[in-house]
Short mmCIF file of N, CA and C in Angstrom, two decimals:
data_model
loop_
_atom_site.label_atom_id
_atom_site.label_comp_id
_atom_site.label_asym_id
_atom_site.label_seq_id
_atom_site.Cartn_x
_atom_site.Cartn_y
_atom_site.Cartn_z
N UNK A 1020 43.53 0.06 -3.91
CA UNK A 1020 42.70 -0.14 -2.72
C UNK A 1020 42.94 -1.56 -2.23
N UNK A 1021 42.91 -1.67 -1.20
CA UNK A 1021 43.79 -2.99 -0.10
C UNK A 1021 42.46 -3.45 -0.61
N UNK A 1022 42.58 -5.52 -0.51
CA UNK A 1022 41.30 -6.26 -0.31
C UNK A 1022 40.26 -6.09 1.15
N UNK A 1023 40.76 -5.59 2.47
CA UNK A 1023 40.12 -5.46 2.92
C UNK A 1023 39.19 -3.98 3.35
N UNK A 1024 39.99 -3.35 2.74
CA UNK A 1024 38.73 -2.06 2.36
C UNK A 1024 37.71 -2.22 0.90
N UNK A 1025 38.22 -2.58 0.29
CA UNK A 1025 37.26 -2.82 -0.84
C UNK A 1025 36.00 -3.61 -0.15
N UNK A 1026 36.28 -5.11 0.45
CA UNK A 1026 35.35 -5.50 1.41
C UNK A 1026 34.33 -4.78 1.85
N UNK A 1027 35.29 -3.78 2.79
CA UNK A 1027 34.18 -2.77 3.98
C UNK A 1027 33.52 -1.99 2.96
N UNK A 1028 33.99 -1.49 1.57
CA UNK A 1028 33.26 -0.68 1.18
C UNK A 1028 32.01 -1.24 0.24
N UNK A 1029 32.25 -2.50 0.12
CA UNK A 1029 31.06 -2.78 -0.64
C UNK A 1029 30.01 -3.63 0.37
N UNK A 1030 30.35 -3.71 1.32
CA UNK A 1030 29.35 -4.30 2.87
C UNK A 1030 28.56 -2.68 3.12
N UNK A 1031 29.26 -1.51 3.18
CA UNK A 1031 28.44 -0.86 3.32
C UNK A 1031 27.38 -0.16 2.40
N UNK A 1032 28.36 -0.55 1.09
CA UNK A 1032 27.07 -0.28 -0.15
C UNK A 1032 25.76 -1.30 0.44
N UNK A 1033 25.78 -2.19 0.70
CA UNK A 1033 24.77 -2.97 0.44
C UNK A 1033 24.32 -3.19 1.75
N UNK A 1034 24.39 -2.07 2.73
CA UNK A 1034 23.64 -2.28 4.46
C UNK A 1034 22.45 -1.36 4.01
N UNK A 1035 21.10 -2.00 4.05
CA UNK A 1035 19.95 -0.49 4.25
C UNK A 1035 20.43 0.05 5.26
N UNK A 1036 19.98 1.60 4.98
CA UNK A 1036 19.71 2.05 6.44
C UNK A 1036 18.38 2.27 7.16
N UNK A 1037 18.60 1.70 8.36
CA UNK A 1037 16.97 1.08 8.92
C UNK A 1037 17.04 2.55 10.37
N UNK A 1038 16.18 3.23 10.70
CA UNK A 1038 15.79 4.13 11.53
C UNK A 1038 14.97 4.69 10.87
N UNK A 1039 15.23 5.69 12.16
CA UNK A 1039 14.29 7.49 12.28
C UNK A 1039 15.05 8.18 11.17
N UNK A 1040 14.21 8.83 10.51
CA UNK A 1040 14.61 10.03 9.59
C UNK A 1040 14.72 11.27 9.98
N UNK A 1041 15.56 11.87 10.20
CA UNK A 1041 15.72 13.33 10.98
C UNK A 1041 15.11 14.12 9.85
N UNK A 1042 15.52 13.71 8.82
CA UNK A 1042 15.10 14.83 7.40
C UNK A 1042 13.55 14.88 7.55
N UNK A 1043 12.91 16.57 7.14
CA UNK A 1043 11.82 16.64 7.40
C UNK A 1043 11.54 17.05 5.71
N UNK A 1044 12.57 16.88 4.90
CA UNK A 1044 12.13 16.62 3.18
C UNK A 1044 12.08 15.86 2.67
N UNK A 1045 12.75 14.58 3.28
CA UNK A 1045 12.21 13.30 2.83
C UNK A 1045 10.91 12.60 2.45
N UNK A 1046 10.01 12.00 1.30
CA UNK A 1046 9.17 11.91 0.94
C UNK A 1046 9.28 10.91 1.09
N UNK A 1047 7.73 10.02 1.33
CA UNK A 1047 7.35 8.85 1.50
C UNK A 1047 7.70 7.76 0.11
N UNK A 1048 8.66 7.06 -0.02
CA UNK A 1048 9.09 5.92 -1.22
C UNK A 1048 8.01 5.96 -2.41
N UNK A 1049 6.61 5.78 -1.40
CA UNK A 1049 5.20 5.93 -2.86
C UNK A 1049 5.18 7.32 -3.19
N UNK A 1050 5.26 7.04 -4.91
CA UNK A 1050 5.05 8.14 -5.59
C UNK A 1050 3.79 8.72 -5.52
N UNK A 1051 2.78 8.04 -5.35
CA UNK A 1051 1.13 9.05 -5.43
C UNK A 1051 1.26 9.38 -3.78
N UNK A 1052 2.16 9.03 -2.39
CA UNK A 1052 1.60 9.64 -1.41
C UNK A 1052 2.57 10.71 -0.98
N UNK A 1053 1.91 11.75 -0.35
CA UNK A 1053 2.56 13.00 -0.01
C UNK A 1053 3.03 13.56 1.08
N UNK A 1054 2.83 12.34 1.95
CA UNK A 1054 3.42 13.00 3.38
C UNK A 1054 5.00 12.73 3.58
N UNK A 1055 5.08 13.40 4.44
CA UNK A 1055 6.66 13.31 4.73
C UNK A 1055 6.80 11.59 5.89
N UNK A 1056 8.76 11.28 5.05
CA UNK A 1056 8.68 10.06 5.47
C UNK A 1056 9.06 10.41 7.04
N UNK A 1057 8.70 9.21 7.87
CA UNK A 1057 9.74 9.14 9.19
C UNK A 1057 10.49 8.14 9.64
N UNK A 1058 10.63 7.47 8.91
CA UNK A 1058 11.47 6.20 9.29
C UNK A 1058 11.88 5.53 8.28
N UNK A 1059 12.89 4.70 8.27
CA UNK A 1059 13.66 3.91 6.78
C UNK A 1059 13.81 2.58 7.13
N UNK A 1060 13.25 1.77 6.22
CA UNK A 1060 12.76 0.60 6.20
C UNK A 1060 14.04 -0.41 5.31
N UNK A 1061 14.27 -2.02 5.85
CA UNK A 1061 15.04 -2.51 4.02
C UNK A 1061 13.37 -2.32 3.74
N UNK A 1062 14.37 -2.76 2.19
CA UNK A 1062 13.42 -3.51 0.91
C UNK A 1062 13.05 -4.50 1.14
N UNK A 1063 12.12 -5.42 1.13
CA UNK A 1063 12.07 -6.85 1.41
C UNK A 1063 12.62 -7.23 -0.27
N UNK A 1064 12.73 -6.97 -0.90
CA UNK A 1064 12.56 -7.71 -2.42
C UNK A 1064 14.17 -7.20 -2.95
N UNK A 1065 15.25 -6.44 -1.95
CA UNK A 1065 15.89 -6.05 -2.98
C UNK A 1065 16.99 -5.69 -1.89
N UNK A 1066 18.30 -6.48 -2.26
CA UNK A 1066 19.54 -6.57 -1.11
C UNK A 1066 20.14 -5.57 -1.13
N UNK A 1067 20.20 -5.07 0.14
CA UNK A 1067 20.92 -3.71 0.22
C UNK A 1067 19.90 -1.96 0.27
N UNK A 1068 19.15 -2.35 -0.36
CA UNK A 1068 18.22 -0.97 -0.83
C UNK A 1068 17.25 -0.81 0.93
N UNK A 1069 16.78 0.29 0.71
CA UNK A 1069 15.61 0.82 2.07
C UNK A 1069 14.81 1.56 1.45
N UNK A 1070 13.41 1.56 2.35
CA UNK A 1070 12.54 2.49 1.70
C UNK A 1070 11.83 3.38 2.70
N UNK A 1071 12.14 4.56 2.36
CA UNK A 1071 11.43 6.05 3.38
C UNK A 1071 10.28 5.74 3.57
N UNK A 1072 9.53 5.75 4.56
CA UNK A 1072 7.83 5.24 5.11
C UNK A 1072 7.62 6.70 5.79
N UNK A 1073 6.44 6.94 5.29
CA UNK A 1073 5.39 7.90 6.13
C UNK A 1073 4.73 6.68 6.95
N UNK A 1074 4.14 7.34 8.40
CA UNK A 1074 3.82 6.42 9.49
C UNK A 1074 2.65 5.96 8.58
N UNK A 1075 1.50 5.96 7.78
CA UNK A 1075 0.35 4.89 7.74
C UNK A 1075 1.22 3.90 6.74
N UNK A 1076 2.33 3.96 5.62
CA UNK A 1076 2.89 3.08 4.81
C UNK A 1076 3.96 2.77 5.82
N UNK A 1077 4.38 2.62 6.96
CA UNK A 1077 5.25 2.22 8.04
C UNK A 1077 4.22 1.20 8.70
N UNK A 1078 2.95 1.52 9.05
CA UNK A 1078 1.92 0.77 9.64
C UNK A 1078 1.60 -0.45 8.84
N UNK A 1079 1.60 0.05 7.52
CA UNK A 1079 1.13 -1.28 6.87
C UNK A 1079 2.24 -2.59 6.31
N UNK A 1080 3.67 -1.82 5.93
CA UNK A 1080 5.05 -2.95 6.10
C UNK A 1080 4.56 -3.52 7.32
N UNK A 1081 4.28 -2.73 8.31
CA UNK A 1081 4.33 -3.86 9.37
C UNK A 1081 3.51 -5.09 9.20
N UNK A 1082 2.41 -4.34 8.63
CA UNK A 1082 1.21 -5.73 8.53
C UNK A 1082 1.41 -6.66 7.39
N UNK A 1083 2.56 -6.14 6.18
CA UNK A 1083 2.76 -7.04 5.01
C UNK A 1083 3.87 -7.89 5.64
N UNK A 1084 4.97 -7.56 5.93
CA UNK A 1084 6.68 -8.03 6.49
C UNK A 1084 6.54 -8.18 7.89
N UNK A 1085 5.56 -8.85 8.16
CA UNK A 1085 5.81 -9.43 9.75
C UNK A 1085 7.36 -9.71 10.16
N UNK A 1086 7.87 -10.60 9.43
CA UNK A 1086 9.57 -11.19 9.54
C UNK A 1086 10.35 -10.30 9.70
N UNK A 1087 9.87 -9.10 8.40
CA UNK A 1087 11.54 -7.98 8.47
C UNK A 1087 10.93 -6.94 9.79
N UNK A 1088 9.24 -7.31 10.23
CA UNK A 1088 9.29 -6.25 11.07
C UNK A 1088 9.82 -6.56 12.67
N UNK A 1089 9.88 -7.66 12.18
CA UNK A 1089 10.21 -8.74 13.68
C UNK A 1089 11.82 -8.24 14.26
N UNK A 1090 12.55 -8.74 12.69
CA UNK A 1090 14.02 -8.20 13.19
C UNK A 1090 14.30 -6.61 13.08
N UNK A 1091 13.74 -5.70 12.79
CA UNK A 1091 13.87 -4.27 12.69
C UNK A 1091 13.81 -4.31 14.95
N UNK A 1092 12.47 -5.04 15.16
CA UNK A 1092 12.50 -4.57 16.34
C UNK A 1092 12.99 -4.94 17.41
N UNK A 1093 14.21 -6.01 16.54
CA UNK A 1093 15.11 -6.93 17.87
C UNK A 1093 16.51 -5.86 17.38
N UNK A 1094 16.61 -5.00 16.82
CA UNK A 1094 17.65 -4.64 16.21
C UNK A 1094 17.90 -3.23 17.52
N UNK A 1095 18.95 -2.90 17.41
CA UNK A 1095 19.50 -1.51 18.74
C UNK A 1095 19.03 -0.16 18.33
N UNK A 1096 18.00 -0.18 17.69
CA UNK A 1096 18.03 1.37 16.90
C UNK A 1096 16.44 1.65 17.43
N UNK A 1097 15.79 3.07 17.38
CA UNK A 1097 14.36 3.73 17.71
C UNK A 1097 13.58 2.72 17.63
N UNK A 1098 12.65 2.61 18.53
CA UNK A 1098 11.15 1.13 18.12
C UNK A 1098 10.28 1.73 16.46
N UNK A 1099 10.16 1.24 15.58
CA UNK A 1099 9.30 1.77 14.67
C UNK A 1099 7.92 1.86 15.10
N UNK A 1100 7.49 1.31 16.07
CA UNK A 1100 6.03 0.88 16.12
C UNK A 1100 5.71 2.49 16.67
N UNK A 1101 6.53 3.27 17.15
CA UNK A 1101 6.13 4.47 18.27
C UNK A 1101 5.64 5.72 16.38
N UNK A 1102 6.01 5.56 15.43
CA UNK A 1102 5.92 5.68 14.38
C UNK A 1102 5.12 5.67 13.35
N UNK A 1103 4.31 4.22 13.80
CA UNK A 1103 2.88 3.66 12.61
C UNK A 1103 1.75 4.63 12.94
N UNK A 1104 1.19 4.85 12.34
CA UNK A 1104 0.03 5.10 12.65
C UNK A 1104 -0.81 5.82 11.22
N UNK A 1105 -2.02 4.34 11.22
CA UNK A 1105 -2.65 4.05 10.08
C UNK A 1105 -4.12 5.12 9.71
N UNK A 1106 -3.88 5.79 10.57
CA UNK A 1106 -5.09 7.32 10.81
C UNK A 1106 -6.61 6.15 10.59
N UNK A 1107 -7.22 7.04 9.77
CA UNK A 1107 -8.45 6.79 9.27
C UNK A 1107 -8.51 5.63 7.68
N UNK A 1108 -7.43 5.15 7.68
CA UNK A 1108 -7.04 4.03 6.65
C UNK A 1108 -7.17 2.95 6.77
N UNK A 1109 -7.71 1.88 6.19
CA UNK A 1109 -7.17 0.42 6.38
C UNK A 1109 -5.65 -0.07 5.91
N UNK A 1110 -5.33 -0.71 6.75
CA UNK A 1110 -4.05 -1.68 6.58
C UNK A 1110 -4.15 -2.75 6.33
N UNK A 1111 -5.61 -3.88 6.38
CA UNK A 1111 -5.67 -4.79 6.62
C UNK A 1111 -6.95 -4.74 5.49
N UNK A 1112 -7.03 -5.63 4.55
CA UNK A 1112 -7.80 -5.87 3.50
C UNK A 1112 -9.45 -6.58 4.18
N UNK A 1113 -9.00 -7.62 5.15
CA UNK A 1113 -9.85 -8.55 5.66
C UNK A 1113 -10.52 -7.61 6.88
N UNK A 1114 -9.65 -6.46 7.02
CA UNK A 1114 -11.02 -5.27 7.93
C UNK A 1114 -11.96 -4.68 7.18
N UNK A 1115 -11.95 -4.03 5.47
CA UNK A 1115 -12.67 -3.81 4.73
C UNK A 1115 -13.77 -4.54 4.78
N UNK A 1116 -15.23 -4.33 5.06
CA UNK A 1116 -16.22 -4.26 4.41
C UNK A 1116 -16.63 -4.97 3.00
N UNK A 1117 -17.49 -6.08 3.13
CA UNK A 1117 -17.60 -6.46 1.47
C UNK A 1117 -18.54 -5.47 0.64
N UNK A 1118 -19.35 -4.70 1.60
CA UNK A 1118 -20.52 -3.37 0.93
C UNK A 1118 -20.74 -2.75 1.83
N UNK A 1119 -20.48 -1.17 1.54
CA UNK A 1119 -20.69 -0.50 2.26
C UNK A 1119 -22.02 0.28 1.81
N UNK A 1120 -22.55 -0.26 0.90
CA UNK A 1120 -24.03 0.58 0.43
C UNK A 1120 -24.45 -0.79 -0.14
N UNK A 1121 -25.80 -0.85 -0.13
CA UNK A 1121 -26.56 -1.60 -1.13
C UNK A 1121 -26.04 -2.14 -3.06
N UNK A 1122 -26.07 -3.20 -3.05
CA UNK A 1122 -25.37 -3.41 -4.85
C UNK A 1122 -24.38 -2.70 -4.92
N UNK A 1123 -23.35 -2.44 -3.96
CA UNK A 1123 -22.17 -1.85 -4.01
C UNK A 1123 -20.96 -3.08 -3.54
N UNK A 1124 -20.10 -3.31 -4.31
CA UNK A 1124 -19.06 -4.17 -4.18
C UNK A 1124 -17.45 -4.28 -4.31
N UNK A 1125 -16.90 -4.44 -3.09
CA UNK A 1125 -15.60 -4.26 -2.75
C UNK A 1125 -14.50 -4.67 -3.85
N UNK A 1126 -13.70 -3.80 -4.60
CA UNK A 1126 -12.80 -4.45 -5.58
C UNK A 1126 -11.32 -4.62 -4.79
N UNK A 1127 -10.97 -3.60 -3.95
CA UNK A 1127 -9.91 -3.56 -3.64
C UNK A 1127 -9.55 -2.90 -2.40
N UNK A 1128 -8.24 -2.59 -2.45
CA UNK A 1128 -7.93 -1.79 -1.23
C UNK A 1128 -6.62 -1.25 -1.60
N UNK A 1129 -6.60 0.58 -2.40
CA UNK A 1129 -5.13 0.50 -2.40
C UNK A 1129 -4.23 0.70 -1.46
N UNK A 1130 -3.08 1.32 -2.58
CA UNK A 1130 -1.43 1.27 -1.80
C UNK A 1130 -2.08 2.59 -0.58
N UNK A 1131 -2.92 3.93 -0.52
CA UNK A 1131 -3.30 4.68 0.05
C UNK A 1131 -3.92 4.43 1.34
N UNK A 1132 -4.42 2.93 1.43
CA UNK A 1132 -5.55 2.68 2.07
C UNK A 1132 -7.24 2.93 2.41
N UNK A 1133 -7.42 3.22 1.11
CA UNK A 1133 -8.90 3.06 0.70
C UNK A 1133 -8.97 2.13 0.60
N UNK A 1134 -10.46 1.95 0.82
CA UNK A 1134 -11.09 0.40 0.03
C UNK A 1134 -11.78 1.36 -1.21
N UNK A 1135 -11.43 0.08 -2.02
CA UNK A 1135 -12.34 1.19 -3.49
C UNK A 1135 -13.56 -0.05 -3.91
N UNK A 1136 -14.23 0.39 -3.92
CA UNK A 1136 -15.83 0.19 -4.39
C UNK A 1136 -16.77 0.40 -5.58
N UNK A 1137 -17.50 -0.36 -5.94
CA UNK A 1137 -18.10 -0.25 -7.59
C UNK A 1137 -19.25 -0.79 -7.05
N UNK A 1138 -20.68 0.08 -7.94
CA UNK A 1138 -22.00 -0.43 -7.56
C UNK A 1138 -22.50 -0.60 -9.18
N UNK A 1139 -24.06 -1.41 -9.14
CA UNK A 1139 -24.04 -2.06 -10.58
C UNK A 1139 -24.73 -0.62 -11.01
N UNK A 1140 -24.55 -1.03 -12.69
CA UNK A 1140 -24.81 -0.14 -13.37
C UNK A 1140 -26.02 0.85 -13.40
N UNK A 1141 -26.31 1.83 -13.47
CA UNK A 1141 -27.47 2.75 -13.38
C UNK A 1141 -27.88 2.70 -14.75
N UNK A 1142 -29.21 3.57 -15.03
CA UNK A 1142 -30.03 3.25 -16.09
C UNK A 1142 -29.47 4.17 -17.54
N UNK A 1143 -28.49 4.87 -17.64
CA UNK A 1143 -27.70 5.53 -18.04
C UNK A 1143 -26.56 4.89 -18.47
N UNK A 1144 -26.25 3.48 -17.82
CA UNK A 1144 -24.86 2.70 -18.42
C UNK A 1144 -23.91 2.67 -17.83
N UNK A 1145 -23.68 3.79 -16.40
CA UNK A 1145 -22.36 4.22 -16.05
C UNK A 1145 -22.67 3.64 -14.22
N UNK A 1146 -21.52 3.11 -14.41
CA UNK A 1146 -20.74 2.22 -12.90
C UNK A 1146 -20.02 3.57 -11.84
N UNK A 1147 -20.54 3.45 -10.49
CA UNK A 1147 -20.19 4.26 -9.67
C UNK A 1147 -18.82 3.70 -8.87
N UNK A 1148 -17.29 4.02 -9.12
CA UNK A 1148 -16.62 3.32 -8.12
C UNK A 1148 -16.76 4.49 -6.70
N UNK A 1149 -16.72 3.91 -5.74
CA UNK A 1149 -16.28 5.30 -4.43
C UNK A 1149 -15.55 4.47 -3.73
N UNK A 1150 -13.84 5.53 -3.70
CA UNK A 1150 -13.08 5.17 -2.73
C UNK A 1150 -13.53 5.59 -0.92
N UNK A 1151 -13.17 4.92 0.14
CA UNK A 1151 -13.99 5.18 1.30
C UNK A 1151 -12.80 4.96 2.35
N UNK A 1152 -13.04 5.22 3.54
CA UNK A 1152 -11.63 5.09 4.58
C UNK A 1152 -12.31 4.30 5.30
N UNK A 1153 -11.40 4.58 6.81
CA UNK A 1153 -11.88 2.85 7.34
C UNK A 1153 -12.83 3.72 8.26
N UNK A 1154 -13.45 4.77 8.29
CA UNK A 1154 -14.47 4.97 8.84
C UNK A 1154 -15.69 5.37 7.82
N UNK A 1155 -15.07 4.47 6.50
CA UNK A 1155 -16.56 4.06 5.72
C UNK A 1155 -17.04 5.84 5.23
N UNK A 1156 -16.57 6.91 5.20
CA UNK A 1156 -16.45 8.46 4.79
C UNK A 1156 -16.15 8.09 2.91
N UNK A 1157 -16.66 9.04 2.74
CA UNK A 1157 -16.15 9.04 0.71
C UNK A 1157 -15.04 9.88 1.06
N UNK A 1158 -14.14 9.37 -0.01
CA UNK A 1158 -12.96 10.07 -0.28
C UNK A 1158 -12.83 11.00 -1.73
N UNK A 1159 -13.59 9.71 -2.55
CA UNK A 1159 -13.58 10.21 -3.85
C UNK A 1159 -14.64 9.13 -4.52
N UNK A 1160 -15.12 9.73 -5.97
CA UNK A 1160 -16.22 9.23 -6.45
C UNK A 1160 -15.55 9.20 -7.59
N UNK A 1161 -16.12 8.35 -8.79
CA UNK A 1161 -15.93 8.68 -10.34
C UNK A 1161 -17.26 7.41 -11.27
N UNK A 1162 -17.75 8.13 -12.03
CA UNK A 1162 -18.46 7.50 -12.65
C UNK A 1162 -18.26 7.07 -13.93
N UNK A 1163 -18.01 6.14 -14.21
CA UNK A 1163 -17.41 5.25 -15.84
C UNK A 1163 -18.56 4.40 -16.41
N UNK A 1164 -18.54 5.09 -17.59
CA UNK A 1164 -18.97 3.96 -18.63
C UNK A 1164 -19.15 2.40 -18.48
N UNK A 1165 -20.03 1.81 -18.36
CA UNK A 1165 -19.68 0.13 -18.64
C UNK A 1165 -18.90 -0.29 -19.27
N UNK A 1166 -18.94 0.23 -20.25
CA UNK A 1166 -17.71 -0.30 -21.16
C UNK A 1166 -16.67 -0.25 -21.03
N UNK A 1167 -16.65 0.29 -20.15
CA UNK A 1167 -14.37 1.16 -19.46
C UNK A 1167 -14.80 0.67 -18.02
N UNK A 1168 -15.45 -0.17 -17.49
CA UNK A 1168 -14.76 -0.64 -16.30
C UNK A 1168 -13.41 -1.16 -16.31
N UNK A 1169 -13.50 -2.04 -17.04
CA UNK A 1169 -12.01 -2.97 -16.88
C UNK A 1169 -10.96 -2.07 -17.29
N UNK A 1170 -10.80 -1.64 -18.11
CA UNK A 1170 -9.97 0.30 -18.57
C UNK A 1170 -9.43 0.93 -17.27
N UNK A 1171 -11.07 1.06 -16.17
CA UNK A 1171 -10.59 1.93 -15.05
C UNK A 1171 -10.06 0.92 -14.10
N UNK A 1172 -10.22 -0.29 -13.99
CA UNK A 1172 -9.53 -0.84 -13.18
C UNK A 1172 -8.43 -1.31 -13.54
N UNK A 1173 -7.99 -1.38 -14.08
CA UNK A 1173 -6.65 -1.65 -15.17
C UNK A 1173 -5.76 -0.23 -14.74
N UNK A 1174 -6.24 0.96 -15.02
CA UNK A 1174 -5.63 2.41 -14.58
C UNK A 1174 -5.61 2.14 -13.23
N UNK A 1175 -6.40 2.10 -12.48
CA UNK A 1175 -6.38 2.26 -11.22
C UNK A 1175 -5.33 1.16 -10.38
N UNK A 1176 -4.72 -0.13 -11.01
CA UNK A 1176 -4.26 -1.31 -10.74
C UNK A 1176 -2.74 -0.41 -11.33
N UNK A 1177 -2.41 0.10 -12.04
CA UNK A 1177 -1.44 0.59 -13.03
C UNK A 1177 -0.73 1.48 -12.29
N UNK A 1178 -1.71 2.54 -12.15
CA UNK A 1178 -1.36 4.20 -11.89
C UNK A 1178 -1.51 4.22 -10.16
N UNK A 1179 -2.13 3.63 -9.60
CA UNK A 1179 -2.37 4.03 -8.19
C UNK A 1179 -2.01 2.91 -7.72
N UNK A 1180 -2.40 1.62 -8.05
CA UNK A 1180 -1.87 0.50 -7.24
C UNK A 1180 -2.49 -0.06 -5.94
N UNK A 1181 -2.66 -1.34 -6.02
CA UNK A 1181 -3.69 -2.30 -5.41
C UNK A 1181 -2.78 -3.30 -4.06
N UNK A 1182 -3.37 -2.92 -2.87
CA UNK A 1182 -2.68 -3.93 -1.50
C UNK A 1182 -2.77 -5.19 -1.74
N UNK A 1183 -3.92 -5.10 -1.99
CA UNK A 1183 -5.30 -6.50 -2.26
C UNK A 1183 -6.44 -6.35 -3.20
N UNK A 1184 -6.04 -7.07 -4.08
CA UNK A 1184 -7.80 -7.08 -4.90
C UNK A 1184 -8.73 -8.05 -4.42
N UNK A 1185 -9.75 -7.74 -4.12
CA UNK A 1185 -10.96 -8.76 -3.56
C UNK A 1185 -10.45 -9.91 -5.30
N UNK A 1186 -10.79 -11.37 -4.15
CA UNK A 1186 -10.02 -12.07 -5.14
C UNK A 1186 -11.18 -12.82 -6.51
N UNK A 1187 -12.43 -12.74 -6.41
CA UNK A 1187 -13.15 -12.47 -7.67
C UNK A 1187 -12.94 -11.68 -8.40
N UNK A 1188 -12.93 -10.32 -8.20
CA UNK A 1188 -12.72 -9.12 -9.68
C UNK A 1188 -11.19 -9.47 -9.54
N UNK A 1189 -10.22 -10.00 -9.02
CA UNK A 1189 -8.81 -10.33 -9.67
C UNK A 1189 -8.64 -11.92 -10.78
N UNK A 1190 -9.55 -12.66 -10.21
CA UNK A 1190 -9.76 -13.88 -11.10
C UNK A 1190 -10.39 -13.53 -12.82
N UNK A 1191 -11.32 -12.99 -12.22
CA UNK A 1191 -12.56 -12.18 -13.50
C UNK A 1191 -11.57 -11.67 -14.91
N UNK A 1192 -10.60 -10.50 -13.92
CA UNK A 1192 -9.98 -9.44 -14.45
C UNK A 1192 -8.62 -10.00 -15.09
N UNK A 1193 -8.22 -10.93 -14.51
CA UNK A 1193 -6.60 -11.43 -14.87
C UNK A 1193 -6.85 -12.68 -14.64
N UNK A 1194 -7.50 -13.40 -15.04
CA UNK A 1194 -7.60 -15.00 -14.81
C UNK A 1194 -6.63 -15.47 -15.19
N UNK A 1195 -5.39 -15.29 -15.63
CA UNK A 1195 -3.94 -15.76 -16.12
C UNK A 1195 -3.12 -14.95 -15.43
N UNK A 1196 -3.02 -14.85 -14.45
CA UNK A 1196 -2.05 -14.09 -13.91
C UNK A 1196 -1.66 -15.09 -12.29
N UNK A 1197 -0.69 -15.79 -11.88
CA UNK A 1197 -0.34 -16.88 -11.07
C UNK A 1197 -1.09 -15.76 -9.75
N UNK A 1198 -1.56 -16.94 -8.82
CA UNK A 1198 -1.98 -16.64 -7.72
C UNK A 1198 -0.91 -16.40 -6.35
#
């Protein structure tokens, strides 16, 4: 193989490909979400690679990668923005709510766009988290032990994955972990 095809062929290993996804089996890059992707994003963290976005995880690159979303939209290819759309989700941590009920307190906001929520303990021992959308609706409930909070937020930080942790229960929770 000549030096200047070897060149072209390893320039194109390492071009994302940035558009519209015609494929209607393509799955959204996050493993816990289930919609189909529509557009292909780079990586910010990783040269050469792209990642399939369903429009509310297309909505929210935009709001994390201002920069890569800047040049996606100086670039000759479909506008992504015609694309985003964050439904009934937050994208934005600092739109969340610090309580949406009484002694109820904001831990996070995941990769899904819930804000997830924990109220203090009931007379029984057990901590209420409720995930909620951005029209403040329950999504989901679960009630834990006191003793397995940090357990469930640890799982929930692990297995589902966090945009933003309200930055007290991240100090509290990982006080050694660089800011």
């Amino acid at each position: 193989m000549s030096s200047e095809r070897f060149r072209r062929s390893i320039a194109t290993q390492l071009t994302p490909y940035v558009g519209l996804l015609e494929d209607d089996d393509t799955d959204c890059h996050l493993g816990i979400c289930d919609e189909t992707a529509v557009y292909s994003v780079p990586h910010p963290n990783s040269f050469g690679a792209d990642l399939a976005k369903c429009p509310f995880h297309l909505a929210l690159f935009k709001a994390e990668h201002p920069e890569v979303w800047r040049k996606i939209r100086s670039a000759d290819i479909p506008d992504p923005k015609f694309y985003t759309d964050s439904g009934d989700r937050f994208v934005d941590f600092d739109d969340a709510p610090e309580q949406v009920r009484e002694e109820q307190y904001l831990v996070g906001l995941d990769v899904l766009g819930l804000a997830i929520y924990h109220g203090d303990p009931d007379n029984d021992g057990l901590v209420t988290f409720e995930a909620v959308d951005r029209r403040l609706e329950t999504r989901a409930t679960k009630e834990i032990r006191l003793g397995q909070v940090g357990k469930f937020i640890d799982h929930l930080r692990l297995n589902r994955g966090f945009v933003r942790m309200n930055p007290e229960v991240r100090e509290t929770m990982y006080p050694e972990e660089p800011r």
